[in-house]
Amino acid sequence: MEKDEIRRHDSFQSFDEICSIAEERQVDFLLLGGDLFHENKPSRSTLVKAIEILRRHCLNDQPVQFQVVSDQTVNFQNAFGHVNYEDPHFNVGLPVFSIHGNHDDPAGVDNLSAVDILSACNLVNYFGKMVLGGSGVGQITLYPILIRKGSTAVALYGLGNIRDERLNRMFQTPHAVQWMRPEPQEGCEVSDWFNILVLHQNRVKMNAKNAINERFLPRFLDFIVWGHEHECLIDPQEVPGMGFHITQPGSSVATSLIDGESKPKHVLLLEIKGNQYRPAKIPLTSVRPFEYTEVVLKDEPDIDPNDQNSILEHLDKVSGLIEKSNRKAVNGSEQKLPLVRVK
């Protein structure tokens, strides 16, 4: 919405708030599920603002408490081939890990995305970028980023967006999707790793061919961060019989005026120790309020269908929605004009 007089700052404010929460809580790292940008070629002003926010929050002298112990040239396919905080020329105190979505996917002869720009600036660790090798449906291999902190070991798998129909076919083709498990290391068996997957695809839709079924995913995973879907379903849901939980953080701002987007927006704080995790959902307070309601005129007894005025009087409820939104406003936060949709 960068051309909208009123809403042009919304997405930057919520991104800034998310980075501030990460800083205040002193998290080890921030994990993004794709679509940091809404467009494949973000405008100069959007790119500059995004870089400013990342630079403000991520570059500082806070010590990074974890180590990446996998082959980083495999994990990070840029010219430098290592996690950003290990660069001796930068003080990175808040590492950000991100895959790409379908809006900011790689394109062109060099297969670059807008996230590659942030990666070249050493502000984001971009992972999960696949080269679809092979003929026909293609083949991909997922190598995890292996992260250790104290006695806790996390294997972080990333899968940037691939067209749903194609990825769906790949999952149903033997050996087309290969998952690499960590090698046993001293004092760390394969079963000791906590396995996280971040992906950016449609979840089960009416047409199962253009979505990814949760049951396509391997059972060794412990936790899945599902990008792409905009509705905020932040509480981790167990998938029966699969042994893993899924969180769907949703978009940080309402991008379309539908019911699913009117749910409150949250981020998830995930604490991991060994094979156990503890989730805490944190509401975003800078997001513009959004009130959505549906009115079925034939179900309203006080309306005369032949009298235009009685219909208009009834629909005057919109002003009530604005009041409702104002009452909800968090104390101390600046009151924003709400988005309102009456269907």
Tab-separated table of C-alpha atoms in Angstrom:
chain	number	residue	atom	x	y	z
A	1	MET	CA	0.000	0.000	0.000
A	2	GLU	CA	2.962	2.337	-0.445
A	3	LYS	CA	0.952	4.714	-2.662
A	4	ASP	CA	-1.885	5.033	-0.147
A	5	GLU	CA	-1.719	8.368	1.713
A	6	ILE	CA	-2.926	6.874	4.987
A	7	ARG	CA	-1.746	3.250	4.984
A	8	ARG	CA	1.669	3.598	3.362
A	9	HIS	CA	3.601	3.281	6.636
A	10	ASP	CA	1.586	0.408	8.130
A	11	SER	CA	3.713	-2.530	7.039
A	12	PHE	CA	6.946	-0.786	8.046
A	13	GLN	CA	5.565	0.031	11.485
A	14	SER	CA	4.559	-3.569	12.114
A	15	PHE	CA	7.925	-4.886	10.850
A	16	ASP	CA	9.672	-2.396	13.101
A	17	GLU	CA	7.532	-3.561	16.034
A	18	ILE	CA	8.383	-7.213	15.309
A	19	CYS	CA	12.121	-6.416	15.293
A	20	SER	CA	11.721	-4.415	18.528
A	21	ILE	CA	9.994	-7.364	20.235
A	22	ALA	CA	12.855	-9.625	19.113
A	23	GLU	CA	15.380	-7.181	20.575
A	24	GLU	CA	13.520	-6.688	23.866
A	25	ARG	CA	13.093	-10.435	24.392
A	26	GLN	CA	16.752	-10.982	23.456
A	27	VAL	CA	15.857	-13.803	21.094
A	28	ASP	CA	18.613	-15.843	19.468
A	29	PHE	CA	17.263	-15.150	16.010
A	30	LEU	CA	14.247	-13.963	14.048
A	31	LEU	CA	12.658	-16.374	11.561
A	32	LEU	CA	10.599	-15.143	8.595
A	33	GLY	CA	8.338	-17.378	6.512
A	34	GLY	CA	8.694	-15.565	3.161
A	35	ASP	CA	7.013	-12.583	1.469
A	36	LEU	CA	8.991	-9.988	3.357
A	37	PHE	CA	8.260	-7.953	0.207
A	38	HIS	CA	4.894	-7.772	-1.531
A	39	GLU	CA	6.470	-7.465	-4.970
A	40	ASN	CA	9.168	-9.239	-6.869
A	41	LYS	CA	10.831	-5.885	-7.596
A	42	PRO	CA	10.125	-3.701	-4.559
A	43	SER	CA	10.363	0.041	-5.134
A	44	ARG	CA	13.498	1.881	-4.120
A	45	SER	CA	11.762	3.537	-1.204
A	46	THR	CA	10.454	0.199	0.140
A	47	LEU	CA	13.882	-1.382	-0.179
A	48	VAL	CA	15.580	1.531	1.584
A	49	LYS	CA	13.057	1.496	4.449
A	50	ALA	CA	13.413	-2.271	4.886
A	51	ILE	CA	17.212	-1.977	4.985
A	52	GLU	CA	16.982	0.880	7.513
A	53	ILE	CA	14.773	-1.159	9.862
A	54	LEU	CA	17.025	-4.218	9.649
A	55	ARG	CA	20.162	-2.154	10.106
A	56	ARG	CA	18.700	-0.362	13.137
A	57	HIS	CA	17.702	-3.572	14.933
A	58	CYS	CA	20.149	-6.202	13.716
A	59	LEU	CA	23.507	-4.443	13.789
A	60	ASN	CA	24.711	-4.095	17.380
A	61	ASP	CA	27.277	-5.643	19.678
A	62	GLN	CA	24.959	-8.091	21.458
A	63	PRO	CA	26.755	-11.447	21.546
A	64	VAL	CA	25.216	-14.229	19.426
A	65	GLN	CA	24.885	-17.268	21.672
A	66	PHE	CA	24.515	-20.081	19.132
A	67	GLN	CA	26.774	-21.737	16.581
A	68	VAL	CA	26.024	-22.961	13.080
A	69	VAL	CA	27.763	-26.342	12.782
A	70	SER	CA	26.610	-27.465	9.306
A	71	ASP	CA	28.386	-26.778	5.993
A	72	GLN	CA	27.453	-23.125	5.552
A	73	THR	CA	28.381	-22.970	1.870
A	74	VAL	CA	25.522	-25.451	1.323
A	75	ASN	CA	23.104	-23.571	3.624
A	76	PHE	CA	23.711	-20.043	2.305
A	77	GLN	CA	24.156	-19.887	-1.433
A	78	ASN	CA	25.491	-16.373	-1.781
A	79	ALA	CA	28.992	-15.225	-2.712
A	80	PHE	CA	30.142	-15.390	0.922
A	81	GLY	CA	28.755	-18.728	2.039
A	82	HIS	CA	28.487	-18.185	5.786
A	83	VAL	CA	25.989	-17.013	8.403
A	84	ASN	CA	25.960	-13.199	8.630
A	85	TYR	CA	27.130	-12.779	12.244
A	86	GLU	CA	30.396	-14.614	11.486
A	87	ASP	CA	31.503	-11.855	9.105
A	88	PRO	CA	34.375	-10.082	10.918
A	89	HIS	CA	33.460	-6.726	9.308
A	90	PHE	CA	29.932	-6.587	10.747
A	91	ASN	CA	28.521	-6.556	14.251
A	92	VAL	CA	25.337	-8.588	13.889
A	93	GLY	CA	23.542	-8.896	17.227
A	94	LEU	CA	20.150	-10.085	15.928
A	95	PRO	CA	20.471	-12.650	13.127
A	96	VAL	CA	17.469	-12.904	10.781
A	97	PHE	CA	16.791	-16.090	8.815
A	98	SER	CA	14.357	-15.956	5.906
A	99	ILE	CA	13.109	-18.017	2.987
A	100	HIS	CA	11.436	-16.382	-0.039
A	101	GLY	CA	7.696	-16.423	-0.683
A	102	ASN	CA	5.724	-16.305	-3.910
A	103	HIS	CA	5.775	-12.485	-3.981
A	104	ASP	CA	9.529	-12.070	-3.537
A	105	ASP	CA	10.632	-15.208	-5.383
A	106	PRO	CA	13.868	-15.418	-7.395
A	107	ALA	CA	13.634	-14.556	-11.087
A	108	GLY	CA	15.692	-13.699	-14.141
A	109	VAL	CA	18.803	-15.187	-15.632
A	110	ASP	CA	20.707	-14.990	-12.327
A	111	ASN	CA	17.765	-16.372	-10.301
A	112	LEU	CA	17.881	-13.508	-7.794
A	113	SER	CA	15.208	-12.290	-5.429
A	114	ALA	CA	14.807	-9.081	-3.418
A	115	VAL	CA	15.900	-11.115	-0.377
A	116	ASP	CA	19.243	-11.652	-2.155
A	117	ILE	CA	19.801	-7.883	-1.888
A	118	LEU	CA	19.355	-8.020	1.897
A	119	SER	CA	21.604	-11.077	1.980
A	120	ALA	CA	24.341	-9.262	0.022
A	121	CYS	CA	24.066	-6.381	2.536
A	122	ASN	CA	24.675	-9.004	5.267
A	123	LEU	CA	21.383	-8.140	6.987
A	124	VAL	CA	19.503	-11.401	6.350
A	125	ASN	CA	20.492	-15.076	6.180
A	126	TYR	CA	18.605	-16.235	3.094
A	127	PHE	CA	18.120	-19.998	2.912
A	128	GLY	CA	15.819	-22.591	1.354
A	129	LYS	CA	16.446	-21.470	-2.230
A	130	MET	CA	16.153	-24.512	-4.472
A	131	VAL	CA	17.463	-25.123	-7.950
A	132	LEU	CA	14.946	-27.498	-9.492
A	133	GLY	CA	17.400	-29.845	-11.153
A	134	GLY	CA	16.590	-32.892	-13.232
A	135	SER	CA	14.196	-33.289	-16.092
A	136	GLY	CA	10.427	-33.552	-15.772
A	137	VAL	CA	9.138	-32.702	-12.328
A	138	GLY	CA	12.657	-31.930	-11.025
A	139	GLN	CA	14.473	-32.834	-7.823
A	140	ILE	CA	15.305	-30.960	-4.653
A	141	THR	CA	17.424	-31.777	-1.629
A	142	LEU	CA	16.818	-30.051	1.704
A	143	TYR	CA	19.949	-29.571	3.791
A	144	PRO	CA	19.229	-28.257	7.295
A	145	ILE	CA	21.061	-25.386	8.971
A	146	LEU	CA	22.410	-27.097	12.093
A	147	ILE	CA	22.326	-24.769	15.085
A	148	ARG	CA	23.733	-25.583	18.527
A	149	LYS	CA	23.424	-23.646	21.759
A	150	GLY	CA	24.497	-25.350	24.966
A	151	SER	CA	22.993	-28.823	24.965
A	152	THR	CA	20.179	-27.890	22.544
A	153	ALA	CA	20.512	-28.728	18.855
A	154	VAL	CA	18.139	-27.388	16.188
A	155	ALA	CA	18.016	-28.549	12.557
A	156	LEU	CA	16.370	-25.739	10.575
A	157	TYR	CA	14.997	-26.758	7.155
A	158	GLY	CA	13.832	-24.121	4.698
A	159	LEU	CA	11.837	-24.474	1.498
A	160	GLY	CA	11.265	-21.236	-0.414
A	161	ASN	CA	8.077	-21.067	-2.480
A	162	ILE	CA	7.749	-23.400	-5.454
A	163	ARG	CA	4.592	-23.405	-7.604
A	164	ASP	CA	2.077	-25.484	-5.631
A	165	GLU	CA	1.096	-27.827	-8.471
A	166	ARG	CA	4.729	-28.619	-9.163
A	167	LEU	CA	5.750	-29.154	-5.547
A	168	ASN	CA	2.635	-31.279	-5.024
A	169	ARG	CA	3.745	-33.526	-7.908
A	170	MET	CA	7.289	-33.653	-6.526
A	171	PHE	CA	6.105	-34.833	-3.124
A	172	GLN	CA	4.199	-37.633	-4.845
A	173	THR	CA	7.146	-38.661	-7.043
A	174	PRO	CA	9.532	-41.105	-5.336
A	175	HIS	CA	12.962	-39.569	-4.515
A	176	ALA	CA	12.076	-36.145	-5.980
A	177	VAL	CA	12.272	-34.515	-2.520
A	178	GLN	CA	15.259	-35.628	-0.447
A	179	TRP	CA	15.601	-34.711	3.233
A	180	MET	CA	19.154	-34.770	4.600
A	181	ARG	CA	19.369	-35.721	8.281
A	182	PRO	CA	22.212	-34.525	10.519
A	183	GLU	CA	25.240	-36.812	10.772
A	184	PRO	CA	25.681	-38.253	14.266
A	185	GLN	CA	28.199	-36.082	16.122
A	186	GLU	CA	30.048	-36.429	19.367
A	187	GLY	CA	27.445	-36.361	22.144
A	188	CYS	CA	24.619	-35.668	19.673
A	189	GLU	CA	22.558	-38.448	18.116
A	190	VAL	CA	20.216	-37.885	15.153
A	191	SER	CA	17.264	-38.160	17.549
A	192	ASP	CA	18.625	-35.296	19.692
A	193	TRP	CA	17.955	-32.690	16.992
A	194	PHE	CA	14.814	-30.571	17.178
A	195	ASN	CA	13.679	-30.377	13.538
A	196	ILE	CA	11.975	-27.218	12.261
A	197	LEU	CA	10.698	-26.643	8.719
A	198	VAL	CA	9.781	-23.227	7.309
A	199	LEU	CA	7.798	-23.317	4.064
A	200	HIS	CA	5.648	-20.970	1.997
A	201	GLN	CA	2.826	-22.786	0.187
A	202	ASN	CA	-0.967	-23.075	0.073
A	203	ARG	CA	-2.355	-25.203	2.864
A	204	VAL	CA	-5.063	-27.712	1.958
A	205	LYS	CA	-7.552	-25.989	-0.328
A	206	MET	CA	-10.639	-27.179	-2.182
A	207	ASN	CA	-8.399	-28.171	-5.060
A	208	ALA	CA	-5.866	-30.459	-3.403
A	209	LYS	CA	-3.555	-30.270	-6.431
A	210	ASN	CA	-2.643	-26.659	-5.855
A	211	ALA	CA	-1.827	-26.992	-2.157
A	212	ILE	CA	0.574	-28.980	-0.015
A	213	ASN	CA	-0.957	-31.633	2.187
A	214	GLU	CA	0.529	-31.670	5.689
A	215	ARG	CA	0.812	-35.452	5.333
A	216	PHE	CA	3.372	-35.081	2.522
A	217	LEU	CA	5.886	-33.886	5.134
A	218	PRO	CA	8.202	-36.319	6.924
A	219	ARG	CA	7.278	-37.498	10.408
A	220	PHE	CA	10.721	-36.770	11.847
A	221	LEU	CA	9.862	-33.042	11.849
A	222	ASP	CA	8.939	-31.534	15.219
A	223	PHE	CA	7.701	-28.076	14.312
A	224	ILE	CA	6.532	-26.360	11.124
A	225	VAL	CA	6.280	-22.635	10.428
A	226	TRP	CA	3.741	-22.289	7.611
A	227	GLY	CA	4.124	-19.093	5.608
A	228	HIS	CA	1.940	-17.786	2.743
A	229	GLU	CA	-1.483	-18.091	4.424
A	230	HIS	CA	-2.533	-14.667	5.740
A	231	GLU	CA	-4.884	-15.646	8.542
A	232	CYS	CA	-3.073	-15.601	11.888
A	233	LEU	CA	-3.387	-19.087	13.449
A	234	ILE	CA	-0.456	-18.654	15.784
A	235	ASP	CA	-1.218	-21.365	18.369
A	236	PRO	CA	0.713	-24.497	17.328
A	237	GLN	CA	-1.714	-27.213	16.161
A	238	GLU	CA	-0.814	-30.876	16.330
A	239	VAL	CA	-1.341	-32.856	13.115
A	240	PRO	CA	-2.933	-36.180	14.178
A	241	GLY	CA	-0.719	-39.159	13.508
A	242	MET	CA	2.195	-37.083	12.179
A	243	GLY	CA	3.898	-36.139	15.418
A	244	PHE	CA	4.576	-32.490	14.516
A	245	HIS	CA	2.922	-29.161	15.330
A	246	ILE	CA	2.206	-26.342	12.862
A	247	THR	CA	2.089	-22.625	13.526
A	248	GLN	CA	0.695	-20.293	10.858
A	249	PRO	CA	1.807	-16.785	11.873
A	250	GLY	CA	-0.121	-15.056	9.078
A	251	SER	CA	0.685	-11.678	7.572
A	252	SER	CA	1.731	-8.805	9.829
A	253	VAL	CA	-0.758	-6.395	8.203
A	254	ALA	CA	-4.154	-6.936	6.547
A	255	THR	CA	-3.475	-7.210	2.821
A	256	SER	CA	-7.073	-7.907	1.768
A	257	LEU	CA	-10.376	-7.079	3.411
A	258	ILE	CA	-11.556	-10.605	4.207
A	259	ASP	CA	-12.739	-12.166	7.443
A	260	GLY	CA	-9.545	-14.204	7.975
A	261	GLU	CA	-7.466	-11.013	7.921
A	262	SER	CA	-9.582	-9.341	10.597
A	263	LYS	CA	-8.252	-11.726	13.270
A	264	PRO	CA	-5.708	-10.103	15.613
A	265	LYS	CA	-2.118	-10.315	14.326
A	266	HIS	CA	0.531	-12.016	16.460
A	267	VAL	CA	4.119	-13.193	16.430
A	268	LEU	CA	5.239	-16.413	18.121
A	269	LEU	CA	8.061	-16.546	20.639
A	270	LEU	CA	9.463	-20.068	20.581
A	271	GLU	CA	11.691	-21.370	23.368
A	272	ILE	CA	13.412	-24.696	22.703
A	273	LYS	CA	15.276	-26.900	25.141
A	274	GLY	CA	16.349	-30.355	23.998
A	275	ASN	CA	13.303	-31.880	22.282
A	276	GLN	CA	10.790	-29.739	24.182
A	277	TYR	CA	9.461	-26.372	23.137
A	278	ARG	CA	7.342	-23.685	24.757
A	279	PRO	CA	5.327	-21.271	22.578
A	280	ALA	CA	4.185	-17.804	23.651
A	281	LYS	CA	2.033	-15.669	21.382
A	282	ILE	CA	2.630	-11.935	21.407
A	283	PRO	CA	-0.012	-9.586	19.938
A	284	LEU	CA	1.161	-6.803	17.617
A	285	THR	CA	-0.088	-3.430	18.844
A	286	SER	CA	0.932	-1.230	15.905
A	287	VAL	CA	-1.391	-2.943	13.403
A	288	ARG	CA	-4.252	-0.873	11.989
A	289	PRO	CA	-7.565	-2.120	13.452
A	290	PHE	CA	-9.858	-3.973	11.063
A	291	GLU	CA	-13.580	-4.537	11.694
A	292	TYR	CA	-15.453	-6.964	9.464
A	293	THR	CA	-19.132	-7.830	9.580
A	294	GLU	CA	-21.718	-9.545	7.401
A	295	VAL	CA	-25.331	-8.351	7.209
A	296	VAL	CA	-28.057	-10.498	5.621
A	297	LEU	CA	-30.883	-8.054	4.857
A	298	LYS	CA	-33.613	-10.666	4.480
A	299	ASP	CA	-32.914	-11.876	8.032
A	300	GLU	CA	-33.486	-8.432	9.558
A	301	PRO	CA	-37.115	-8.084	10.779
A	302	ASP	CA	-37.118	-4.255	11.000
A	303	ILE	CA	-36.354	-3.708	7.307
A	304	ASP	CA	-38.978	-3.022	4.680
A	305	PRO	CA	-37.455	-4.234	1.381
A	306	ASN	CA	-39.476	-1.606	-0.522
A	307	ASP	CA	-38.276	1.266	1.618
A	308	GLN	CA	-34.787	2.407	0.707
A	309	ASN	CA	-34.514	4.537	3.846
A	310	SER	CA	-35.101	1.693	6.282
A	311	ILE	CA	-32.290	-0.249	4.578
A	312	LEU	CA	-29.899	2.702	4.790
A	313	GLU	CA	-30.788	3.308	8.433
A	314	HIS	CA	-29.999	-0.306	9.203
A	315	LEU	CA	-26.667	-0.159	7.369
A	316	ASP	CA	-25.691	2.897	9.369
A	317	LYS	CA	-24.146	0.362	11.748
A	318	VAL	CA	-20.774	1.143	10.171
A	319	SER	CA	-20.313	4.054	12.535
A	320	GLY	CA	-20.903	1.563	15.367
A	321	LEU	CA	-18.036	-0.571	14.068
A	322	ILE	CA	-15.734	2.458	14.141
A	323	GLU	CA	-16.704	3.146	17.764
A	324	LYS	CA	-16.084	-0.522	18.600
A	325	SER	CA	-12.649	-0.338	17.021
A	326	ASN	CA	-11.805	2.827	18.961
A	327	ARG	CA	-12.817	1.187	22.240
A	328	LYS	CA	-10.432	-1.686	21.503
A	329	ALA	CA	-7.483	0.666	20.940
A	330	VAL	CA	-4.602	-0.211	23.235
A	331	ASN	CA	-3.887	2.462	25.804
A	332	GLY	CA	-0.938	4.600	24.888
A	333	SER	CA	-0.807	3.459	21.261
A	334	GLU	CA	-1.679	6.059	18.677
A	335	GLN	CA	-5.264	5.681	17.482
A	336	LYS	CA	-5.381	4.729	13.807
A	337	LEU	CA	-8.296	5.028	11.446
A	338	PRO	CA	-9.697	1.508	11.295
A	339	LEU	CA	-10.296	-0.548	8.158
A	340	VAL	CA	-13.984	-1.426	7.949
A	341	ARG	CA	-15.785	-3.841	5.664
A	342	VAL	CA	-19.502	-4.571	5.736
A	343	LYS	CA	-20.580	-7.363	3.442
